[in-house]
Short mmCIF file of C-alpha atoms and ligand atoms in Angstrom, two decimals:
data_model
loop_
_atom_site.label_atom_id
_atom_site.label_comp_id
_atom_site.label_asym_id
_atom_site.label_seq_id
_atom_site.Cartn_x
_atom_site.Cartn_y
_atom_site.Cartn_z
CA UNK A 1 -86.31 45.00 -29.24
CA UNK A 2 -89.79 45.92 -27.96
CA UNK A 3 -91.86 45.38 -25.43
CA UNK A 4 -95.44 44.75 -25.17
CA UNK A 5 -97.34 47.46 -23.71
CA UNK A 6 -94.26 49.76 -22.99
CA UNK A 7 -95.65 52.98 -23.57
CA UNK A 8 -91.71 54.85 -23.89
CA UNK A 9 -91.65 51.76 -26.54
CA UNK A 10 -94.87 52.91 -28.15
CA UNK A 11 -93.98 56.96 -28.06
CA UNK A 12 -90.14 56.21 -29.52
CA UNK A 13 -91.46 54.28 -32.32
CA UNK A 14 -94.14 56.81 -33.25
CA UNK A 15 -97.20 54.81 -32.61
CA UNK A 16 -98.14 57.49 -30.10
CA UNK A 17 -97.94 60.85 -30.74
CA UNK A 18 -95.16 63.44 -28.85
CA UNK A 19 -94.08 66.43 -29.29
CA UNK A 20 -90.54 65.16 -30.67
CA UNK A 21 -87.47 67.51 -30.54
CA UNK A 22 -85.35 65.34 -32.72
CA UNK A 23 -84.97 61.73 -34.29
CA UNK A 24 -82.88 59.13 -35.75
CA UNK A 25 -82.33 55.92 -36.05
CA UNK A 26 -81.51 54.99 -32.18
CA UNK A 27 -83.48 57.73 -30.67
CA UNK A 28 -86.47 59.97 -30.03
CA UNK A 29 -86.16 62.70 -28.32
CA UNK A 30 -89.42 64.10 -26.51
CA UNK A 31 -90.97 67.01 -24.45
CA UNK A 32 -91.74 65.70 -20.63
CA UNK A 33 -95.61 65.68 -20.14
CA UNK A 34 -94.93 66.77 -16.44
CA UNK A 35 -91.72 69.38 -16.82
CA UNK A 36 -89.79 70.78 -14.31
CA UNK A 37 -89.10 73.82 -16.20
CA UNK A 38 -89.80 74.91 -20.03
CA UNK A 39 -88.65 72.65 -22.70
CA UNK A 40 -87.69 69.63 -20.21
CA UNK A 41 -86.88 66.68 -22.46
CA UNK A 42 -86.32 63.02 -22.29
CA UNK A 43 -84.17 61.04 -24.78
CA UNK A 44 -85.55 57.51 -25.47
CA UNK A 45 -84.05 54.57 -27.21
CA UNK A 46 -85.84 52.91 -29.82
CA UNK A 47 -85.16 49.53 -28.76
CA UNK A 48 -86.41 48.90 -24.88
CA UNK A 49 -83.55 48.64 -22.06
CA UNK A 50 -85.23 49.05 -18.57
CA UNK A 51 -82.58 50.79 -17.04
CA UNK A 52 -79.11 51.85 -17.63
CA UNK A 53 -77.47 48.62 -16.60
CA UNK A 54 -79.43 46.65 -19.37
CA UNK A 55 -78.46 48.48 -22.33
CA UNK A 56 -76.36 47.86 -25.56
CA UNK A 57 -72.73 49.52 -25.41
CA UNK A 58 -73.64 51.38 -28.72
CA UNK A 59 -77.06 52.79 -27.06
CA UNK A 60 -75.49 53.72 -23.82
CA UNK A 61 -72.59 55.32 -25.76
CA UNK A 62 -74.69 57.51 -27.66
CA UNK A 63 -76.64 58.81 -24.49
CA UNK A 64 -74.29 61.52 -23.52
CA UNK A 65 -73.11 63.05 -26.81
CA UNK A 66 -76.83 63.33 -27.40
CA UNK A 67 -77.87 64.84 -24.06
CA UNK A 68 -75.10 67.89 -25.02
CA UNK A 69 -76.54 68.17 -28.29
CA UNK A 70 -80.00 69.06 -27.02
CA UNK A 71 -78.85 70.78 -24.09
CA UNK A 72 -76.96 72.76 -26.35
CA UNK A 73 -80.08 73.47 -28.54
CA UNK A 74 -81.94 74.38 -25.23
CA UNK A 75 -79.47 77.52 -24.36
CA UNK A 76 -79.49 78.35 -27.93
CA UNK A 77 -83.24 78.17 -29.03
CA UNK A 78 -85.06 78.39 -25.59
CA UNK A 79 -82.75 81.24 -23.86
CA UNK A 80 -81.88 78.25 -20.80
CA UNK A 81 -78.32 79.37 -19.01
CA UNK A 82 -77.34 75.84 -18.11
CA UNK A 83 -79.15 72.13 -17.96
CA UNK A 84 -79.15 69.02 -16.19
CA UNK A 85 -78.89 65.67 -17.12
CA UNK A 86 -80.36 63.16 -14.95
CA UNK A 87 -80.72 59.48 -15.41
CA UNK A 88 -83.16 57.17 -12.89
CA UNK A 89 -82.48 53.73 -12.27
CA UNK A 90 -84.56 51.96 -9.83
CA UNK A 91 -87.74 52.48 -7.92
CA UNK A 92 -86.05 53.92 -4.90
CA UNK A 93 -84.03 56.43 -7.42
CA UNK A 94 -87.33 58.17 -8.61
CA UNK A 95 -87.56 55.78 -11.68
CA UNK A 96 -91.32 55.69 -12.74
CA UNK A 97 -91.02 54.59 -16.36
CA UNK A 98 -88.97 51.30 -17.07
CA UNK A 99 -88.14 51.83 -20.43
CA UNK A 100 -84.76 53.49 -20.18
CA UNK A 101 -84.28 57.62 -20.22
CA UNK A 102 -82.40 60.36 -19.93
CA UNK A 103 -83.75 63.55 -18.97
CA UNK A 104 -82.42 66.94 -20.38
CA UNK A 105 -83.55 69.60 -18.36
CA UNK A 106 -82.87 73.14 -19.21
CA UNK A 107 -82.14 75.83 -16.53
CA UNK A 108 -83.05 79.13 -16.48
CA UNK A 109 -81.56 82.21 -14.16
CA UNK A 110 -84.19 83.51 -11.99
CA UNK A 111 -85.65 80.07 -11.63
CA UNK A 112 -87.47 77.55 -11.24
CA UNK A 113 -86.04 76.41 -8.30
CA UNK A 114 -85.36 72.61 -8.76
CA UNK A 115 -84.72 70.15 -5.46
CA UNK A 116 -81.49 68.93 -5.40
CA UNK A 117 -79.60 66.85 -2.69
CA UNK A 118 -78.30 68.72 0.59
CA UNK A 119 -74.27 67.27 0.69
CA UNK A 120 -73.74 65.75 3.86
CA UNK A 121 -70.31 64.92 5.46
CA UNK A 122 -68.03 61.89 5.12
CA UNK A 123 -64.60 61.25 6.77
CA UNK A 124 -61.93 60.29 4.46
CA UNK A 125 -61.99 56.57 6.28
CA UNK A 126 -65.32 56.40 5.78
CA UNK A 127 -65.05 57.41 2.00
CA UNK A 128 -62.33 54.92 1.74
CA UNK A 129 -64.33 52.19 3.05
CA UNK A 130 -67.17 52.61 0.95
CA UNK A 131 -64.61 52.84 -2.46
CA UNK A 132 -63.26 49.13 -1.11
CA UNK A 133 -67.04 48.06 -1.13
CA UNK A 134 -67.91 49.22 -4.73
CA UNK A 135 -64.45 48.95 -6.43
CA UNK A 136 -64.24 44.53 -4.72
CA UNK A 137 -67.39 43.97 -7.50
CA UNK A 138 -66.24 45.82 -10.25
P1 AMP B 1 -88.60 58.82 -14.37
O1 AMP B 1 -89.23 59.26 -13.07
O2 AMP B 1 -87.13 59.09 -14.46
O3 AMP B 1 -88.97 57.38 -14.71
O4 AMP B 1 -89.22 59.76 -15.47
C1 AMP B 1 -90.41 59.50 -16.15
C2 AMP B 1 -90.82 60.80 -16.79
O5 AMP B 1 -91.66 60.51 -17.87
C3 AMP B 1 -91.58 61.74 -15.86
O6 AMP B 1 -90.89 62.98 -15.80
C4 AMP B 1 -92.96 61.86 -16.54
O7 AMP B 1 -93.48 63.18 -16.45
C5 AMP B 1 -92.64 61.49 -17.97
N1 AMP B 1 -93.72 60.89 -18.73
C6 AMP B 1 -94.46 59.80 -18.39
N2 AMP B 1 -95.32 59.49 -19.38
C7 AMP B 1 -95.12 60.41 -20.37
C8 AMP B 1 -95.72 60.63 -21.64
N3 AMP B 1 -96.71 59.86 -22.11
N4 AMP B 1 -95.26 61.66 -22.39
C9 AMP B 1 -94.28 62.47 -21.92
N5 AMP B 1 -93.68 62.30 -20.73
C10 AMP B 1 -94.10 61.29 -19.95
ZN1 ZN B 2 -90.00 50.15 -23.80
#
């Protein structure tokens, strides 16, 4: 599955060139053009899913394993202490490209600094009205 003018599509597939980390059959693994520290990369499916919610069980499954595996290579071959994973879906969640992603970013002691959220506070009521709300449409 492809799509026309998807240019995660394109870059998985190897019509456009990228510095690739790894490769198999499901996935390409790439170096973010705009990093937020040193060897950020984002895993791509082959086949195009435009977020997490549209994707095969077997693609979705192999996300995670795969994000340890290069995070993993990142502390080993790079020096990083640590990584994130982080996964947009949606406009208002900072998604930009709409061919599914996962990004694999490796951290480093001593920096950089990388904006995260600032908890807030939630009364146990309050938490246990929102669970009703999400756990009714499961
Ligand atoms: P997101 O905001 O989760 O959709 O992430 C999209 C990411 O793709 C951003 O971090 C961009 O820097 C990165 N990106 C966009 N186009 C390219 C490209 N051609 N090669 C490498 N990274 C890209
Ligand atoms: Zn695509």
């Amino acid at each position: 599955m492809r799509e026309e003018n998807c240019i995660f599509c394109k870059i998985a597939n190897g019509e456009i060139p990228s510095a690739t980390v790894y490769e198999d059959d499901g996935f390409r693994v790439i170096l973010d053009m705009g990093p937020a520290s040193k060897g950020h990369a984002l895993i791509l499916p082959k086949s195009h899913f435009k977020d997490i919610c549209a994707a095969d069980a077997q693609t979705a499954a192999g996300l995670l394993p795969l994000a340890a595996k290069i995070g993993s290579a990142m502390k080993a071959g790079l020096g990083a202490s640590g990584f994130n994973v982080v996964q947009n879906n949606g406009t208002s969640a900072g998604q930009t490209v709409f061919h599914l992603h996962v990004h694999v970013i490796p951290r480093y002691d001593g920096g950089p600094k990388i904006v995260a959220w600032e908890p807030g506070k939630a009364e146990p009521d309050e938490l246990a009205r929102t669970a009703a709300k999400i756990s009714a449409v499961l």
